[in-house]
Amino acid sequence: MKLIGPFTQILTMDHLPLKGALLDDQLEMISNGGILIDDEKIIEMGEFPLLEQKAHQQNIPIERTEGELVAIPGLIDAHTHLCWAGSRANDYAKRLSGKSYLEIANEGGGIWSTVLKTREATLDELSELTALRANQMLSEGVCTIEVKSGYGLTVENELKMLWAIKKAYTEADLIATCLAAHMCPKDFDGWNLVYLERIIHELLPKVIEEDLANRVDIFVEESAFNVNEAGIYLQEAKALGFDLVIHGDQFTVGGSQLAMNLGAISVDHLEVVDEETIALLGQSNVVATVLPGASLGLGIPFAPARKLLDTGVCLAIASDWNPGSAPNGDLLMQAALLGVYEKLTMAETLAGITFRAAKALNLNDRGILKNGNLADIAAFPCNDFREIIYRQGKLKPAKVWKKGIPIRHNK
């Protein structure tokens, strides 16, 4: 047990709805606060002088902070592709010269070029690369990170990727998702549905047996799998006990409707989602996870986050960090920029990278600073929480605690 503080402000993100628009004056704040921790979890929060007195009376150690600090819940990135080898700088240069994502893929770039490099890498190499990227994110306050496979596209290489994610040496929590249905591999001799059946019968049982992931994702798009193919695959995956996630409505529509039909936890991307589908999403329990990093990387419009929120959707914001379409990887910066262009309140932006992102991962023990939750905390060197979004991601945490333990942090 220990007491951490004092904090100039503690922004709890508690007592807020999971869905719909938010106002900044709904945010709960504790001034000159402290956080009492026991066994990785928060057990009490309040004014620091009162908690300090209690700590002295009960011989509870105090981890004192210095200077002005604003504490918020550790950030959550609900959609990344951190596990990869190689670079796609060449693809990026081609996009800057005017070629489209699909044109580059047809020329041998795109996902397939990363697949070839990732297949060449050893399990240890992939694990080290994944940990390096995860630790960079952790130093920026991201305590929980979803990580997809999807650059192996064979049973053997997808398992290698999932093992690399599991073995990655990081204090961050990595939540693995099997994205073997990223695209039908170019070296597969058969139809899309035949490839998907192979995943179902040869890969997913091993994923369950080796406890590598409980989530599956599929890219529903012209260059990957159509709605009918994805529906067949996801129904079989659901019958095996997997939670469902969909890459949908990035370039063409259909993925969001499929997500609602099948009861997926989230649909991710939504750059081209239409008005009718937005209205339906507002009536559903599907989380809409928007990915501003992909818009920045591809030079395309942001997903209509304002419309989604105003329709009552649960909106999460994730980085989509990957080597091709979203090479930036800075969750806070991307969320802040999305807020500028989509006119999101600070409360909505912060909700999208904390407790609403936790909902996208089906996690209920983080994203809010409250009793019983994990002591995942990011503390920023300022005296007003608004500085965090105002600085558009340039302000980084001075300290980060994962399950109450301060991480090693490069100043």
Short mmCIF file of C-alpha atoms in Angstrom, two decimals:
data_model
loop_
_atom_site.label_atom_id
_atom_site.label_comp_id
_atom_site.label_asym_id
_atom_site.label_seq_id
_atom_site.Cartn_x
_atom_site.Cartn_y
_atom_site.Cartn_z
CA MET A 1 0.00 0.00 0.00
CA LYS A 2 1.16 3.56 -0.71
CA LEU A 3 -0.07 7.09 -1.20
CA ILE A 4 0.87 9.02 -4.35
CA GLY A 5 0.64 12.82 -4.48
CA PRO A 6 0.04 15.62 -4.21
CA PHE A 7 -1.47 16.35 -7.62
CA THR A 8 -2.57 19.86 -8.54
CA GLN A 9 -5.60 18.27 -10.20
CA ILE A 10 -6.88 14.72 -10.54
CA LEU A 11 -9.17 14.36 -13.55
CA THR A 12 -11.05 11.17 -12.72
CA MET A 13 -13.19 10.70 -15.90
CA ASP A 14 -15.75 9.13 -13.55
CA HIS A 15 -19.55 9.47 -13.63
CA LEU A 16 -19.71 10.12 -17.38
CA PRO A 17 -21.98 8.33 -19.87
CA LEU A 18 -20.50 5.74 -22.21
CA LYS A 19 -22.35 7.10 -25.21
CA GLY A 20 -22.95 10.45 -26.82
CA ALA A 21 -21.80 14.04 -26.49
CA LEU A 22 -20.01 15.41 -23.40
CA LEU A 23 -19.41 18.87 -22.00
CA ASP A 24 -16.28 19.90 -20.17
CA ASP A 25 -18.25 21.03 -17.13
CA GLN A 26 -19.32 17.40 -16.63
CA LEU A 27 -15.75 16.45 -15.75
CA GLU A 28 -15.05 15.47 -12.13
CA MET A 29 -11.97 17.09 -10.63
CA ILE A 30 -10.12 16.70 -7.34
CA SER A 31 -7.86 19.64 -6.47
CA ASN A 32 -4.68 19.12 -4.44
CA GLY A 33 -5.45 15.41 -4.49
CA GLY A 34 -3.85 12.13 -3.64
CA ILE A 35 -4.32 8.53 -4.74
CA LEU A 36 -4.08 5.64 -2.30
CA ILE A 37 -3.05 2.36 -3.91
CA ASP A 38 -2.99 -1.24 -2.74
CA ASP A 39 -2.24 -4.36 -4.78
CA GLU A 40 -2.15 -2.55 -8.16
CA LYS A 41 -5.53 -0.90 -7.60
CA ILE A 42 -6.88 2.41 -6.39
CA ILE A 43 -8.53 2.10 -3.01
CA GLU A 44 -9.15 5.75 -2.15
CA MET A 45 -8.84 9.23 -3.63
CA GLY A 46 -9.36 12.63 -2.11
CA GLU A 47 -7.66 15.75 -0.81
CA PHE A 48 -4.00 15.06 -0.23
CA PRO A 49 -3.71 16.57 3.30
CA LEU A 50 -6.43 14.24 4.60
CA LEU A 51 -4.92 11.18 2.93
CA GLU A 52 -1.46 12.20 4.13
CA GLN A 53 -2.73 12.32 7.69
CA LYS A 54 -4.22 8.85 7.29
CA ALA A 55 -0.96 7.57 5.82
CA HIS A 56 1.03 8.85 8.80
CA GLN A 57 -1.41 7.28 11.24
CA GLN A 58 -1.26 3.87 9.53
CA ASN A 59 2.42 3.94 8.54
CA ILE A 60 1.56 3.92 4.85
CA PRO A 61 4.51 4.97 2.66
CA ILE A 62 4.11 8.15 0.62
CA GLU A 63 5.44 8.56 -2.90
CA ARG A 64 5.68 12.33 -3.06
CA THR A 65 5.42 14.16 -6.34
CA GLU A 66 7.17 17.42 -7.11
CA GLY A 67 5.90 20.50 -8.89
CA GLU A 68 2.56 21.05 -10.57
CA LEU A 69 1.03 17.87 -11.97
CA VAL A 70 -2.35 16.98 -13.44
CA ALA A 71 -3.21 13.28 -13.13
CA ILE A 72 -5.51 11.57 -15.60
CA PRO A 73 -6.27 7.90 -16.24
CA GLY A 74 -3.56 6.06 -18.18
CA LEU A 75 -4.42 6.36 -21.85
CA ILE A 76 -5.77 3.41 -23.85
CA ASP A 77 -5.06 2.82 -27.55
CA ALA A 78 -7.72 0.43 -28.81
CA HIS A 79 -6.38 -0.14 -32.34
CA THR A 80 -2.73 -0.58 -33.35
CA HIS A 81 -0.55 -2.81 -35.54
CA LEU A 82 2.65 -2.50 -33.48
CA CYS A 83 3.99 -5.91 -34.47
CA TRP A 84 5.72 -5.55 -37.83
CA ALA A 85 9.12 -5.55 -39.52
CA GLY A 86 10.44 -3.33 -42.30
CA SER A 87 9.44 0.16 -43.47
CA ARG A 88 6.94 1.62 -45.91
CA ALA A 89 8.63 5.00 -46.43
CA ASN A 90 8.55 4.25 -50.16
CA ASP A 91 4.75 3.91 -50.04
CA TYR A 92 4.52 7.23 -48.20
CA ALA A 93 6.65 8.96 -50.82
CA LYS A 94 4.40 7.58 -53.57
CA ARG A 95 1.30 8.88 -51.78
CA LEU A 96 2.88 12.32 -51.56
CA SER A 97 3.44 12.19 -55.31
CA GLY A 98 -0.26 11.55 -55.87
CA LYS A 99 -0.79 7.79 -55.96
CA SER A 100 -3.67 6.23 -54.03
CA TYR A 101 -3.54 3.55 -51.34
CA LEU A 102 -4.99 0.99 -53.76
CA GLU A 103 -2.64 1.97 -56.60
CA ILE A 104 0.36 1.49 -54.35
CA ALA A 105 -0.95 -1.90 -53.22
CA ASN A 106 -1.39 -2.96 -56.85
CA GLU A 107 2.23 -2.00 -57.53
CA GLY A 108 3.52 -4.37 -54.87
CA GLY A 109 3.49 -1.98 -51.92
CA GLY A 110 0.89 -1.76 -49.21
CA ILE A 111 0.15 -4.50 -46.71
CA TRP A 112 1.82 -7.19 -48.79
CA SER A 113 5.24 -5.57 -48.65
CA THR A 114 5.03 -5.54 -44.84
CA VAL A 115 3.88 -9.16 -44.87
CA LEU A 116 7.04 -10.23 -46.68
CA LYS A 117 9.32 -8.35 -44.25
CA THR A 118 7.42 -9.64 -41.21
CA ARG A 119 7.61 -13.23 -42.41
CA GLU A 120 11.40 -12.86 -42.71
CA ALA A 121 11.75 -11.63 -39.12
CA THR A 122 12.27 -14.06 -36.25
CA LEU A 123 9.91 -14.30 -33.32
CA ASP A 124 12.48 -12.62 -31.06
CA GLU A 125 13.03 -9.80 -33.54
CA LEU A 126 9.30 -9.14 -33.79
CA SER A 127 8.90 -9.29 -30.04
CA GLU A 128 11.70 -6.75 -29.55
CA LEU A 129 10.23 -4.40 -32.17
CA THR A 130 6.79 -4.64 -30.59
CA ALA A 131 8.18 -3.93 -27.12
CA LEU A 132 10.20 -0.97 -28.40
CA ARG A 133 7.10 0.66 -29.84
CA ALA A 134 4.93 -0.23 -26.84
CA ASN A 135 7.46 1.24 -24.44
CA GLN A 136 7.57 4.46 -26.43
CA MET A 137 3.79 4.68 -26.13
CA LEU A 138 3.93 3.88 -22.42
CA SER A 139 6.35 6.75 -21.86
CA GLU A 140 3.71 8.96 -23.49
CA GLY A 141 1.05 7.82 -21.02
CA VAL A 142 -0.53 4.95 -22.98
CA CYS A 143 -0.84 2.14 -20.45
CA THR A 144 -3.03 -0.31 -22.41
CA ILE A 145 -2.41 -1.05 -26.09
CA GLU A 146 -4.35 -3.28 -28.45
CA VAL A 147 -2.00 -5.00 -30.93
CA LYS A 148 -3.09 -6.90 -34.04
CA SER A 149 -1.47 -9.68 -35.99
CA GLY A 150 -2.20 -9.62 -39.72
CA TYR A 151 1.21 -9.33 -41.37
CA GLY A 152 1.86 -13.08 -41.34
CA LEU A 153 -1.10 -14.41 -43.33
CA THR A 154 -0.16 -18.05 -42.88
CA VAL A 155 -0.98 -20.24 -39.89
CA GLU A 156 2.68 -20.41 -38.89
CA ASN A 157 3.42 -16.70 -39.29
CA GLU A 158 0.22 -15.49 -37.65
CA LEU A 159 1.04 -17.65 -34.64
CA LYS A 160 4.57 -16.21 -34.67
CA MET A 161 3.15 -12.70 -34.54
CA LEU A 162 0.74 -13.50 -31.72
CA TRP A 163 3.54 -15.13 -29.74
CA ALA A 164 5.72 -12.07 -30.37
CA ILE A 165 2.98 -9.86 -28.92
CA LYS A 166 2.60 -12.14 -25.91
CA LYS A 167 6.36 -12.24 -25.26
CA ALA A 168 7.04 -8.52 -25.80
CA TYR A 169 8.86 -7.17 -22.75
CA THR A 170 6.89 -4.12 -21.68
CA GLU A 171 5.12 -2.89 -18.58
CA ALA A 172 2.17 -1.83 -20.73
CA ASP A 173 -0.76 -4.22 -21.07
CA LEU A 174 -0.88 -5.55 -24.64
CA ILE A 175 -4.30 -6.81 -25.79
CA ALA A 176 -3.81 -9.13 -28.77
CA THR A 177 -6.23 -9.36 -31.70
CA CYS A 178 -6.00 -11.97 -34.44
CA LEU A 179 -6.19 -10.17 -37.79
CA ALA A 180 -5.27 -13.09 -40.01
CA ALA A 181 -8.13 -11.83 -42.20
CA HIS A 182 -6.21 -8.67 -43.10
CA MET A 183 -6.19 -9.66 -46.77
CA CYS A 184 -6.03 -12.86 -48.79
CA PRO A 185 -2.28 -13.45 -49.23
CA LYS A 186 -1.01 -13.09 -52.77
CA ASP A 187 0.76 -16.43 -52.54
CA PHE A 188 -2.40 -18.30 -51.50
CA ASP A 189 -3.71 -20.53 -54.28
CA GLY A 190 -7.44 -20.25 -53.75
CA TRP A 191 -10.48 -18.04 -53.23
CA ASN A 192 -10.98 -15.67 -50.32
CA LEU A 193 -13.49 -17.96 -48.65
CA VAL A 194 -11.10 -20.92 -48.88
CA TYR A 195 -8.43 -18.85 -47.12
CA LEU A 196 -10.89 -17.79 -44.43
CA GLU A 197 -11.95 -21.40 -43.88
CA ARG A 198 -8.30 -22.32 -43.38
CA ILE A 199 -8.00 -19.64 -40.70
CA ILE A 200 -11.13 -20.93 -38.98
CA HIS A 201 -10.12 -24.59 -38.98
CA GLU A 202 -6.30 -24.46 -38.72
CA LEU A 203 -5.40 -21.19 -36.98
CA LEU A 204 -8.12 -20.11 -34.58
CA PRO A 205 -8.24 -23.42 -32.65
CA LYS A 206 -4.49 -23.02 -31.98
CA VAL A 207 -5.01 -19.40 -30.94
CA ILE A 208 -7.51 -20.65 -28.36
CA GLU A 209 -5.35 -23.60 -27.28
CA GLU A 210 -2.26 -21.43 -26.80
CA ASP A 211 -4.23 -18.59 -25.19
CA LEU A 212 -2.93 -15.99 -27.64
CA ALA A 213 -6.04 -13.86 -28.25
CA ASN A 214 -9.78 -13.77 -27.64
CA ARG A 215 -10.54 -11.21 -30.36
CA VAL A 216 -10.67 -11.50 -34.15
CA ASP A 217 -10.72 -8.70 -36.69
CA ILE A 218 -11.28 -8.59 -40.46
CA PHE A 219 -10.67 -5.91 -43.07
CA VAL A 220 -13.95 -5.40 -44.92
CA GLU A 221 -12.91 -3.58 -48.06
CA GLU A 222 -12.47 -3.86 -51.84
CA SER A 223 -8.81 -4.79 -51.48
CA ALA A 224 -9.49 -7.37 -48.75
CA PHE A 225 -12.82 -9.16 -48.02
CA ASN A 226 -16.37 -8.27 -49.01
CA VAL A 227 -19.30 -8.09 -46.61
CA ASN A 228 -20.60 -11.57 -47.42
CA GLU A 229 -17.19 -13.21 -46.97
CA ALA A 230 -16.60 -11.33 -43.73
CA GLY A 231 -20.04 -12.29 -42.41
CA ILE A 232 -19.43 -16.00 -42.92
CA TYR A 233 -16.00 -15.80 -41.28
CA LEU A 234 -17.12 -13.73 -38.30
CA GLN A 235 -20.11 -15.95 -37.55
CA GLU A 236 -17.80 -18.97 -37.36
CA ALA A 237 -15.29 -17.08 -35.22
CA LYS A 238 -18.09 -15.99 -32.89
CA ALA A 239 -19.24 -19.60 -32.56
CA LEU A 240 -15.70 -20.44 -31.38
CA GLY A 241 -16.06 -17.84 -28.63
CA PHE A 242 -14.12 -14.90 -30.07
CA ASP A 243 -15.10 -11.27 -29.62
CA LEU A 244 -15.59 -9.58 -32.99
CA VAL A 245 -13.98 -6.41 -34.34
CA ILE A 246 -14.24 -5.04 -37.87
CA HIS A 247 -12.09 -2.73 -40.00
CA GLY A 248 -15.01 -1.04 -41.73
CA ASP A 249 -16.16 1.90 -43.84
CA GLN A 250 -12.66 3.17 -44.57
CA PHE A 251 -12.98 3.48 -48.34
CA THR A 252 -16.38 1.88 -49.03
CA VAL A 253 -19.42 1.27 -46.82
CA GLY A 254 -20.77 -1.99 -45.41
CA GLY A 255 -18.54 -2.82 -42.48
CA SER A 256 -20.47 -0.84 -39.87
CA GLN A 257 -23.76 -2.47 -40.81
CA LEU A 258 -22.13 -5.89 -40.56
CA ALA A 259 -20.75 -5.00 -37.13
CA MET A 260 -24.25 -4.15 -35.90
CA ASN A 261 -25.78 -7.25 -37.47
CA LEU A 262 -23.29 -9.56 -35.75
CA GLY A 263 -22.98 -7.76 -32.42
CA ALA A 264 -19.34 -6.82 -32.84
CA ILE A 265 -17.68 -4.93 -30.00
CA SER A 266 -16.41 -2.22 -32.30
CA VAL A 267 -16.15 -1.06 -35.88
CA ASP A 268 -12.94 0.80 -36.61
CA HIS A 269 -12.17 3.50 -39.24
CA LEU A 270 -15.56 4.90 -40.44
CA GLU A 271 -14.07 7.58 -42.68
CA VAL A 272 -16.83 7.10 -45.28
CA VAL A 273 -19.71 6.03 -43.03
CA ASP A 274 -23.04 7.43 -44.28
CA GLU A 275 -25.75 9.35 -42.43
CA GLU A 276 -28.18 6.42 -42.26
CA THR A 277 -25.56 4.14 -40.73
CA ILE A 278 -24.51 6.81 -38.23
CA ALA A 279 -28.10 6.99 -37.01
CA LEU A 280 -28.24 3.21 -36.62
CA LEU A 281 -24.91 3.12 -34.77
CA GLY A 282 -26.34 5.61 -32.28
CA GLN A 283 -29.05 3.09 -31.42
CA SER A 284 -26.62 0.17 -31.11
CA ASN A 285 -24.02 -0.93 -28.57
CA VAL A 286 -21.22 -1.08 -31.14
CA VAL A 287 -18.30 1.21 -30.29
CA ALA A 288 -17.18 3.44 -33.16
CA THR A 289 -13.38 3.59 -33.03
CA VAL A 290 -12.09 6.39 -35.22
CA LEU A 291 -8.49 6.47 -36.38
CA PRO A 292 -7.18 9.99 -37.07
CA GLY A 293 -3.68 8.63 -37.66
CA ALA A 294 -4.90 6.90 -40.81
CA SER A 295 -6.44 10.13 -42.10
CA LEU A 296 -3.20 11.99 -41.42
CA GLY A 297 -1.13 9.24 -43.04
CA LEU A 298 -3.32 8.91 -46.13
CA GLY A 299 -4.34 12.55 -46.51
CA ILE A 300 -8.06 11.75 -46.37
CA PRO A 301 -10.89 13.31 -44.32
CA PHE A 302 -11.31 12.36 -40.69
CA ALA A 303 -14.16 10.09 -39.65
CA PRO A 304 -17.25 12.19 -38.78
CA ALA A 305 -16.66 12.08 -35.04
CA ARG A 306 -18.93 15.05 -34.26
CA LYS A 307 -21.90 13.50 -36.05
CA LEU A 308 -21.28 10.14 -34.41
CA LEU A 309 -21.28 11.66 -30.93
CA ASP A 310 -24.32 13.82 -31.58
CA THR A 311 -26.21 10.69 -32.69
CA GLY A 312 -25.44 8.98 -29.38
CA VAL A 313 -22.53 6.74 -30.39
CA CYS A 314 -19.83 5.52 -28.01
CA LEU A 315 -16.77 7.03 -29.71
CA ALA A 316 -13.25 5.74 -29.08
CA ILE A 317 -10.15 7.29 -30.63
CA ALA A 318 -7.12 5.15 -31.52
CA SER A 319 -3.85 5.66 -33.35
CA ASP A 320 -3.91 2.77 -35.86
CA TRP A 321 -0.09 2.85 -35.59
CA ASN A 322 1.16 0.80 -38.53
CA PRO A 323 3.97 1.06 -41.07
CA GLY A 324 1.77 2.00 -44.02
CA SER A 325 -1.31 4.16 -43.59
CA ALA A 326 -0.66 5.47 -40.05
CA PRO A 327 3.08 5.74 -39.32
CA ASN A 328 2.81 8.52 -36.71
CA GLY A 329 1.83 6.55 -33.60
CA ASP A 330 1.25 9.50 -31.25
CA LEU A 331 -2.21 8.86 -29.80
CA LEU A 332 -2.58 12.08 -27.82
CA MET A 333 -1.46 14.31 -30.68
CA GLN A 334 -3.81 12.60 -33.13
CA ALA A 335 -6.76 12.81 -30.74
CA ALA A 336 -6.11 16.51 -30.14
CA LEU A 337 -5.96 17.25 -33.88
CA LEU A 338 -9.14 15.27 -34.49
CA GLY A 339 -10.77 17.43 -31.83
CA VAL A 340 -9.81 20.60 -33.68
CA TYR A 341 -11.22 19.52 -37.02
CA GLU A 342 -14.29 17.71 -35.69
CA LYS A 343 -15.06 20.25 -32.95
CA LEU A 344 -14.87 17.82 -30.06
CA THR A 345 -14.92 19.07 -26.50
CA MET A 346 -11.93 18.27 -24.36
CA ALA A 347 -14.14 15.90 -22.38
CA GLU A 348 -15.07 14.02 -25.56
CA THR A 349 -11.47 13.76 -26.71
CA LEU A 350 -10.22 12.53 -23.35
CA ALA A 351 -13.13 10.08 -23.04
CA GLY A 352 -12.20 8.63 -26.43
CA ILE A 353 -8.71 7.71 -25.26
CA THR A 354 -9.63 6.55 -21.75
CA PHE A 355 -12.86 4.86 -20.61
CA ARG A 356 -14.56 4.74 -23.99
CA ALA A 357 -11.45 3.15 -25.46
CA ALA A 358 -11.61 0.62 -22.62
CA LYS A 359 -15.14 -0.20 -23.74
CA ALA A 360 -13.82 -0.90 -27.24
CA LEU A 361 -11.55 -3.52 -25.67
CA ASN A 362 -14.28 -4.90 -23.41
CA LEU A 363 -12.29 -3.89 -20.32
CA ASN A 364 -14.03 -2.49 -17.24
CA ASP A 365 -11.12 -2.04 -14.82
CA ARG A 366 -9.35 0.98 -16.36
CA GLY A 367 -9.87 4.28 -18.15
CA ILE A 368 -11.34 5.89 -15.01
CA LEU A 369 -9.55 6.85 -11.81
CA LYS A 370 -11.84 5.37 -9.17
CA ASN A 371 -11.79 2.89 -6.31
CA GLY A 372 -11.26 -0.67 -7.52
CA ASN A 373 -9.74 0.24 -10.87
CA LEU A 374 -6.14 -0.35 -11.89
CA ALA A 375 -3.77 2.40 -10.77
CA ASP A 376 -2.84 3.37 -14.33
CA ILE A 377 -2.01 7.06 -14.13
CA ALA A 378 -0.46 9.64 -16.45
CA ALA A 379 0.64 12.90 -14.78
CA PHE A 380 1.28 15.97 -16.93
CA PRO A 381 3.48 18.93 -15.89
CA CYS A 382 0.81 21.63 -15.75
CA ASN A 383 -1.78 23.07 -13.37
CA ASP A 384 -4.85 22.87 -15.62
CA PHE A 385 -6.04 19.72 -17.41
CA ARG A 386 -6.98 21.80 -20.46
CA GLU A 387 -3.29 22.31 -21.20
CA ILE A 388 -3.05 18.63 -22.20
CA ILE A 389 -5.33 19.00 -25.22
CA TYR A 390 -4.46 22.66 -25.81
CA ARG A 391 -0.83 21.74 -26.46
CA GLN A 392 -2.04 19.30 -29.16
CA GLY A 393 0.03 16.38 -27.92
CA LYS A 394 3.28 18.29 -27.46
CA LEU A 395 2.88 18.20 -23.66
CA LYS A 396 4.00 14.74 -22.54
CA PRO A 397 3.59 13.14 -19.11
CA ALA A 398 6.23 13.90 -16.52
CA LYS A 399 5.43 10.61 -14.77
CA VAL A 400 3.47 7.48 -15.62
CA TRP A 401 2.38 4.75 -13.22
CA LYS A 402 1.33 1.32 -14.46
CA LYS A 403 -0.61 -0.62 -11.80
CA GLY A 404 0.78 1.83 -9.25
CA ILE A 405 4.42 1.31 -10.23
CA PRO A 406 6.29 4.26 -11.76
CA ILE A 407 7.69 3.30 -15.14
CA ARG A 408 11.26 3.97 -16.19
CA HIS A 409 10.90 7.20 -18.08
CA ASN A 410 13.34 8.97 -20.38
CA LYS A 411 13.28 12.66 -19.62
#
